[in-house]
Amino acid sequence: MNTSPILLMAPLYPPTQQELESRWTVRRLFEAADADALLDELAADCRVVVTTGGRGIDAGAMARLPKLALVACFGVGVDAIDVDYCKAHGIAVTNTPDVLTEDVADLALALLLATLRRIPAGDRFVREGRWLKGSMPLTQSLQGRKV
């Protein structure tokens, strides 16, 4: 195990976090009773911050970690990371581009079909027993359409 501490800003997917913790000394800022005290404690040694796209890290926190060399973001976006500060201080920033591209496309098609075919309304129609009193109106089809 590498004893150089890594600052974890937010929880990760459990298997990913477990793997990280099996190889490194991980300090969890999101669980710290006193975040300022933890940052002070890590100031002398912390070279890596691991965060998420939603949590990020601001310039104030990074300034308290003078040896910081890497901000690893488990997410597509880096909007919550002060990238300008990182550039000015030679801190590398990584993210996971395109990790959700196919999943977003799948969901978009699923929502398109659910809307067009009125799947949620059909589900309610059956669950509420309305099918016993009559049929549900017909829905539209994707047949002949470009997607």
JSON list of C-alpha atoms in Angstrom, two decimals:
[
{"chain": "A", "resi": 1, "resn": "MET", "atom": "CA", "xyz": [0.00, 0.00, 0.00]},
{"chain": "A", "resi": 2, "resn": "ASN", "atom": "CA", "xyz": [1.21, 3.48, -0.86]},
{"chain": "A", "resi": 3, "resn": "THR", "atom": "CA", "xyz": [1.18, 5.62, 2.27]},
{"chain": "A", "resi": 4, "resn": "SER", "atom": "CA", "xyz": [1.07, 8.95, 0.47]},
{"chain": "A", "resi": 5, "resn": "PRO", "atom": "CA", "xyz": [-2.40, 10.27, 1.35]},
{"chain": "A", "resi": 6, "resn": "ILE", "atom": "CA", "xyz": [-5.12, 10.81, -1.21]},
{"chain": "A", "resi": 7, "resn": "LEU", "atom": "CA", "xyz": [-7.92, 13.23, -0.38]},
{"chain": "A", "resi": 8, "resn": "LEU", "atom": "CA", "xyz": [-11.31, 11.86, -1.41]},
{"chain": "A", "resi": 9, "resn": "MET", "atom": "CA", "xyz": [-13.84, 14.68, -1.75]},
{"chain": "A", "resi": 10, "resn": "ALA", "atom": "CA", "xyz": [-17.00, 12.58, -2.22]},
{"chain": "A", "resi": 11, "resn": "PRO", "atom": "CA", "xyz": [-17.98, 8.92, -2.12]},
{"chain": "A", "resi": 12, "resn": "LEU", "atom": "CA", "xyz": [-17.30, 6.87, -5.25]},
{"chain": "A", "resi": 13, "resn": "TYR", "atom": "CA", "xyz": [-18.96, 3.76, -6.65]},
{"chain": "A", "resi": 14, "resn": "PRO", "atom": "CA", "xyz": [-18.25, 1.27, -3.80]},
{"chain": "A", "resi": 15, "resn": "PRO", "atom": "CA", "xyz": [-16.06, -1.22, -5.75]},
{"chain": "A", "resi": 16, "resn": "THR", "atom": "CA", "xyz": [-14.02, 1.68, -7.15]},
{"chain": "A", "resi": 17, "resn": "GLN", "atom": "CA", "xyz": [-13.59, 3.26, -3.74]},
{"chain": "A", "resi": 18, "resn": "GLN", "atom": "CA", "xyz": [-12.63, -0.10, -2.20]},
{"chain": "A", "resi": 19, "resn": "GLU", "atom": "CA", "xyz": [-9.97, -0.62, -4.87]},
{"chain": "A", "resi": 20, "resn": "LEU", "atom": "CA", "xyz": [-8.56, 2.85, -4.28]},
{"chain": "A", "resi": 21, "resn": "GLU", "atom": "CA", "xyz": [-8.51, 2.28, -0.52]},
{"chain": "A", "resi": 22, "resn": "SER", "atom": "CA", "xyz": [-6.74, -1.08, -0.93]},
{"chain": "A", "resi": 23, "resn": "ARG", "atom": "CA", "xyz": [-3.81, 0.63, -2.67]},
{"chain": "A", "resi": 24, "resn": "TRP", "atom": "CA", "xyz": [-3.57, 4.07, -1.05]},
{"chain": "A", "resi": 25, "resn": "THR", "atom": "CA", "xyz": [-4.06, 5.85, 2.24]},
{"chain": "A", "resi": 26, "resn": "VAL", "atom": "CA", "xyz": [-7.40, 7.54, 1.54]},
{"chain": "A", "resi": 27, "resn": "ARG", "atom": "CA", "xyz": [-8.72, 10.36, 3.71]},
{"chain": "A", "resi": 28, "resn": "ARG", "atom": "CA", "xyz": [-12.43, 11.12, 3.25]},
{"chain": "A", "resi": 29, "resn": "LEU", "atom": "CA", "xyz": [-13.17, 14.83, 3.38]},
{"chain": "A", "resi": 30, "resn": "PHE", "atom": "CA", "xyz": [-16.91, 14.15, 3.04]},
{"chain": "A", "resi": 31, "resn": "GLU", "atom": "CA", "xyz": [-16.87, 12.28, 6.37]},
{"chain": "A", "resi": 32, "resn": "ALA", "atom": "CA", "xyz": [-14.56, 14.63, 8.26]},
{"chain": "A", "resi": 33, "resn": "ALA", "atom": "CA", "xyz": [-16.01, 16.24, 11.36]},
{"chain": "A", "resi": 34, "resn": "ASP", "atom": "CA", "xyz": [-13.65, 19.18, 10.77]},
{"chain": "A", "resi": 35, "resn": "ALA", "atom": "CA", "xyz": [-12.78, 19.62, 7.08]},
{"chain": "A", "resi": 36, "resn": "ASP", "atom": "CA", "xyz": [-10.39, 22.50, 7.81]},
{"chain": "A", "resi": 37, "resn": "ALA", "atom": "CA", "xyz": [-8.43, 20.39, 10.28]},
{"chain": "A", "resi": 38, "resn": "LEU", "atom": "CA", "xyz": [-8.18, 17.54, 7.77]},
{"chain": "A", "resi": 39, "resn": "LEU", "atom": "CA", "xyz": [-6.88, 19.90, 5.07]},
{"chain": "A", "resi": 40, "resn": "ASP", "atom": "CA", "xyz": [-4.31, 21.27, 7.52]},
{"chain": "A", "resi": 41, "resn": "GLU", "atom": "CA", "xyz": [-3.24, 17.73, 8.42]},
{"chain": "A", "resi": 42, "resn": "LEU", "atom": "CA", "xyz": [-2.79, 16.77, 4.75]},
{"chain": "A", "resi": 43, "resn": "ALA", "atom": "CA", "xyz": [-1.03, 19.98, 3.68]},
{"chain": "A", "resi": 44, "resn": "ALA", "atom": "CA", "xyz": [2.49, 18.56, 3.98]},
{"chain": "A", "resi": 45, "resn": "ASP", "atom": "CA", "xyz": [1.94, 15.33, 2.04]},
{"chain": "A", "resi": 46, "resn": "CYS", "atom": "CA", "xyz": [-1.17, 15.29, -0.16]},
{"chain": "A", "resi": 47, "resn": "ARG", "atom": "CA", "xyz": [-0.36, 15.19, -3.87]},
{"chain": "A", "resi": 48, "resn": "VAL", "atom": "CA", "xyz": [-3.63, 13.74, -5.19]},
{"chain": "A", "resi": 49, "resn": "VAL", "atom": "CA", "xyz": [-7.28, 14.71, -4.81]},
{"chain": "A", "resi": 50, "resn": "VAL", "atom": "CA", "xyz": [-10.00, 12.38, -6.07]},
{"chain": "A", "resi": 51, "resn": "THR", "atom": "CA", "xyz": [-13.40, 13.93, -6.64]},
{"chain": "A", "resi": 52, "resn": "THR", "atom": "CA", "xyz": [-16.58, 13.65, -8.67]},
{"chain": "A", "resi": 53, "resn": "GLY", "atom": "CA", "xyz": [-18.02, 15.88, -11.37]},
{"chain": "A", "resi": 54, "resn": "GLY", "atom": "CA", "xyz": [-20.68, 17.17, -9.02]},
{"chain": "A", "resi": 55, "resn": "ARG", "atom": "CA", "xyz": [-18.44, 17.77, -6.00]},
{"chain": "A", "resi": 56, "resn": "GLY", "atom": "CA", "xyz": [-15.23, 19.05, -7.56]},
{"chain": "A", "resi": 57, "resn": "ILE", "atom": "CA", "xyz": [-12.74, 21.12, -5.56]},
{"chain": "A", "resi": 58, "resn": "ASP", "atom": "CA", "xyz": [-12.30, 24.87, -5.30]},
{"chain": "A", "resi": 59, "resn": "ALA", "atom": "CA", "xyz": [-9.18, 27.03, -5.39]},
{"chain": "A", "resi": 60, "resn": "GLY", "atom": "CA", "xyz": [-9.35, 27.69, -1.65]},
{"chain": "A", "resi": 61, "resn": "ALA", "atom": "CA", "xyz": [-9.06, 24.00, -0.79]},
{"chain": "A", "resi": 62, "resn": "MET", "atom": "CA", "xyz": [-6.34, 23.41, -3.39]},
{"chain": "A", "resi": 63, "resn": "ALA", "atom": "CA", "xyz": [-4.32, 26.37, -2.08]},
{"chain": "A", "resi": 64, "resn": "ARG", "atom": "CA", "xyz": [-4.15, 24.60, 1.28]},
{"chain": "A", "resi": 65, "resn": "LEU", "atom": "CA", "xyz": [-2.45, 21.60, -0.37]},
{"chain": "A", "resi": 66, "resn": "PRO", "atom": "CA", "xyz": [0.84, 23.06, -1.70]},
{"chain": "A", "resi": 67, "resn": "LYS", "atom": "CA", "xyz": [2.16, 19.71, -2.99]},
{"chain": "A", "resi": 68, "resn": "LEU", "atom": "CA", "xyz": [-1.01, 18.96, -4.96]},
{"chain": "A", "resi": 69, "resn": "ALA", "atom": "CA", "xyz": [-0.12, 17.61, -8.41]},
{"chain": "A", "resi": 70, "resn": "LEU", "atom": "CA", "xyz": [-3.28, 15.84, -9.59]},
{"chain": "A", "resi": 71, "resn": "VAL", "atom": "CA", "xyz": [-7.05, 16.26, -9.36]},
{"chain": "A", "resi": 72, "resn": "ALA", "atom": "CA", "xyz": [-8.65, 13.04, -10.61]},
{"chain": "A", "resi": 73, "resn": "CYS", "atom": "CA", "xyz": [-12.32, 13.54, -11.39]},
{"chain": "A", "resi": 74, "resn": "PHE", "atom": "CA", "xyz": [-14.62, 10.52, -11.60]},
{"chain": "A", "resi": 75, "resn": "GLY", "atom": "CA", "xyz": [-17.06, 12.20, -13.93]},
{"chain": "A", "resi": 76, "resn": "VAL", "atom": "CA", "xyz": [-17.36, 13.71, -17.38]},
{"chain": "A", "resi": 77, "resn": "GLY", "atom": "CA", "xyz": [-17.55, 17.35, -16.40]},
{"chain": "A", "resi": 78, "resn": "VAL", "atom": "CA", "xyz": [-15.00, 19.45, -14.60]},
{"chain": "A", "resi": 79, "resn": "ASP", "atom": "CA", "xyz": [-17.31, 22.42, -13.97]},
{"chain": "A", "resi": 80, "resn": "ALA", "atom": "CA", "xyz": [-16.93, 22.07, -10.19]},
{"chain": "A", "resi": 81, "resn": "ILE", "atom": "CA", "xyz": [-13.12, 22.10, -10.39]},
{"chain": "A", "resi": 82, "resn": "ASP", "atom": "CA", "xyz": [-11.28, 25.41, -10.56]},
{"chain": "A", "resi": 83, "resn": "VAL", "atom": "CA", "xyz": [-9.40, 24.46, -13.73]},
{"chain": "A", "resi": 84, "resn": "ASP", "atom": "CA", "xyz": [-7.89, 27.94, -14.07]},
{"chain": "A", "resi": 85, "resn": "TYR", "atom": "CA", "xyz": [-6.28, 27.56, -10.65]},
{"chain": "A", "resi": 86, "resn": "CYS", "atom": "CA", "xyz": [-4.98, 24.12, -11.66]},
{"chain": "A", "resi": 87, "resn": "LYS", "atom": "CA", "xyz": [-3.45, 25.48, -14.88]},
{"chain": "A", "resi": 88, "resn": "ALA", "atom": "CA", "xyz": [-1.80, 28.36, -13.05]},
{"chain": "A", "resi": 89, "resn": "HIS", "atom": "CA", "xyz": [-0.26, 26.01, -10.47]},
{"chain": "A", "resi": 90, "resn": "GLY", "atom": "CA", "xyz": [0.74, 23.09, -12.71]},
{"chain": "A", "resi": 91, "resn": "ILE", "atom": "CA", "xyz": [-1.89, 20.72, -11.30]},
{"chain": "A", "resi": 92, "resn": "ALA", "atom": "CA", "xyz": [-3.01, 18.03, -13.75]},
{"chain": "A", "resi": 93, "resn": "VAL", "atom": "CA", "xyz": [-6.76, 17.42, -14.03]},
{"chain": "A", "resi": 94, "resn": "THR", "atom": "CA", "xyz": [-8.22, 14.17, -15.33]},
{"chain": "A", "resi": 95, "resn": "ASN", "atom": "CA", "xyz": [-11.81, 13.17, -16.00]},
{"chain": "A", "resi": 96, "resn": "THR", "atom": "CA", "xyz": [-13.71, 10.36, -17.69]},
{"chain": "A", "resi": 97, "resn": "PRO", "atom": "CA", "xyz": [-14.87, 11.79, -21.03]},
{"chain": "A", "resi": 98, "resn": "ASP", "atom": "CA", "xyz": [-17.48, 9.88, -23.01]},
{"chain": "A", "resi": 99, "resn": "VAL", "atom": "CA", "xyz": [-18.00, 7.39, -20.18]},
{"chain": "A", "resi": 100, "resn": "LEU", "atom": "CA", "xyz": [-21.78, 7.89, -20.36]},
{"chain": "A", "resi": 101, "resn": "THR", "atom": "CA", "xyz": [-22.25, 8.65, -24.05]},
{"chain": "A", "resi": 102, "resn": "GLU", "atom": "CA", "xyz": [-23.79, 5.29, -24.98]},
{"chain": "A", "resi": 103, "resn": "ASP", "atom": "CA", "xyz": [-25.87, 5.13, -21.81]},
{"chain": "A", "resi": 104, "resn": "VAL", "atom": "CA", "xyz": [-27.31, 8.59, -22.43]},
{"chain": "A", "resi": 105, "resn": "ALA", "atom": "CA", "xyz": [-28.16, 7.57, -26.00]},
{"chain": "A", "resi": 106, "resn": "ASP", "atom": "CA", "xyz": [-29.85, 4.39, -24.71]},
{"chain": "A", "resi": 107, "resn": "LEU", "atom": "CA", "xyz": [-31.88, 6.39, -22.20]},
{"chain": "A", "resi": 108, "resn": "ALA", "atom": "CA", "xyz": [-32.86, 8.95, -24.84]},
{"chain": "A", "resi": 109, "resn": "LEU", "atom": "CA", "xyz": [-34.25, 6.17, -27.04]},
{"chain": "A", "resi": 110, "resn": "ALA", "atom": "CA", "xyz": [-36.01, 4.54, -24.09]},
{"chain": "A", "resi": 111, "resn": "LEU", "atom": "CA", "xyz": [-37.65, 7.85, -23.14]},
{"chain": "A", "resi": 112, "resn": "LEU", "atom": "CA", "xyz": [-38.61, 8.48, -26.76]},
{"chain": "A", "resi": 113, "resn": "LEU", "atom": "CA", "xyz": [-40.33, 5.09, -26.96]},
{"chain": "A", "resi": 114, "resn": "ALA", "atom": "CA", "xyz": [-41.95, 5.50, -23.54]},
{"chain": "A", "resi": 115, "resn": "THR", "atom": "CA", "xyz": [-43.36, 8.87, -24.58]},
{"chain": "A", "resi": 116, "resn": "LEU", "atom": "CA", "xyz": [-44.46, 7.87, -28.05]},
{"chain": "A", "resi": 117, "resn": "ARG", "atom": "CA", "xyz": [-46.03, 4.56, -26.96]},
{"chain": "A", "resi": 118, "resn": "ARG", "atom": "CA", "xyz": [-47.34, 6.02, -23.65]},
{"chain": "A", "resi": 119, "resn": "ILE", "atom": "CA", "xyz": [-45.78, 3.21, -21.64]},
{"chain": "A", "resi": 120, "resn": "PRO", "atom": "CA", "xyz": [-46.17, 4.86, -18.20]},
{"chain": "A", "resi": 121, "resn": "ALA", "atom": "CA", "xyz": [-49.86, 5.60, -18.95]},
{"chain": "A", "resi": 122, "resn": "GLY", "atom": "CA", "xyz": [-50.35, 2.01, -20.13]},
{"chain": "A", "resi": 123, "resn": "ASP", "atom": "CA", "xyz": [-48.75, 0.68, -16.97]},
{"chain": "A", "resi": 124, "resn": "ARG", "atom": "CA", "xyz": [-51.10, 2.78, -14.81]},
{"chain": "A", "resi": 125, "resn": "PHE", "atom": "CA", "xyz": [-54.06, 1.73, -16.98]},
{"chain": "A", "resi": 126, "resn": "VAL", "atom": "CA", "xyz": [-53.36, -1.96, -16.25]},
{"chain": "A", "resi": 127, "resn": "ARG", "atom": "CA", "xyz": [-52.38, -1.57, -12.58]},
{"chain": "A", "resi": 128, "resn": "GLU", "atom": "CA", "xyz": [-55.52, 0.45, -11.81]},
{"chain": "A", "resi": 129, "resn": "GLY", "atom": "CA", "xyz": [-57.73, -2.22, -13.40]},
{"chain": "A", "resi": 130, "resn": "ARG", "atom": "CA", "xyz": [-59.11, 0.15, -16.04]},
{"chain": "A", "resi": 131, "resn": "TRP", "atom": "CA", "xyz": [-58.48, -2.46, -18.72]},
{"chain": "A", "resi": 132, "resn": "LEU", "atom": "CA", "xyz": [-61.53, -4.32, -17.35]},
{"chain": "A", "resi": 133, "resn": "LYS", "atom": "CA", "xyz": [-63.76, -1.38, -18.30]},
{"chain": "A", "resi": 134, "resn": "GLY", "atom": "CA", "xyz": [-62.42, -0.69, -21.79]},
{"chain": "A", "resi": 135, "resn": "SER", "atom": "CA", "xyz": [-59.38, -0.46, -23.96]},
{"chain": "A", "resi": 136, "resn": "MET", "atom": "CA", "xyz": [-56.63, 2.11, -23.79]},
{"chain": "A", "resi": 137, "resn": "PRO", "atom": "CA", "xyz": [-56.42, 4.51, -26.74]},
{"chain": "A", "resi": 138, "resn": "LEU", "atom": "CA", "xyz": [-53.98, 3.55, -29.47]},
{"chain": "A", "resi": 139, "resn": "THR", "atom": "CA", "xyz": [-50.56, 5.17, -29.46]},
{"chain": "A", "resi": 140, "resn": "GLN", "atom": "CA", "xyz": [-48.14, 6.36, -32.13]},
{"chain": "A", "resi": 141, "resn": "SER", "atom": "CA", "xyz": [-45.37, 4.26, -33.68]},
{"chain": "A", "resi": 142, "resn": "LEU", "atom": "CA", "xyz": [-41.80, 4.88, -34.75]},
{"chain": "A", "resi": 143, "resn": "GLN", "atom": "CA", "xyz": [-42.45, 2.95, -37.94]},
{"chain": "A", "resi": 144, "resn": "GLY", "atom": "CA", "xyz": [-41.22, 4.91, -40.95]},
{"chain": "A", "resi": 145, "resn": "ARG", "atom": "CA", "xyz": [-39.61, 7.64, -38.83]},
{"chain": "A", "resi": 146, "resn": "LYS", "atom": "CA", "xyz": [-35.96, 8.57, -38.61]},
{"chain": "A", "resi": 147, "resn": "VAL", "atom": "CA", "xyz": [-34.41, 8.36, -35.17]}
]
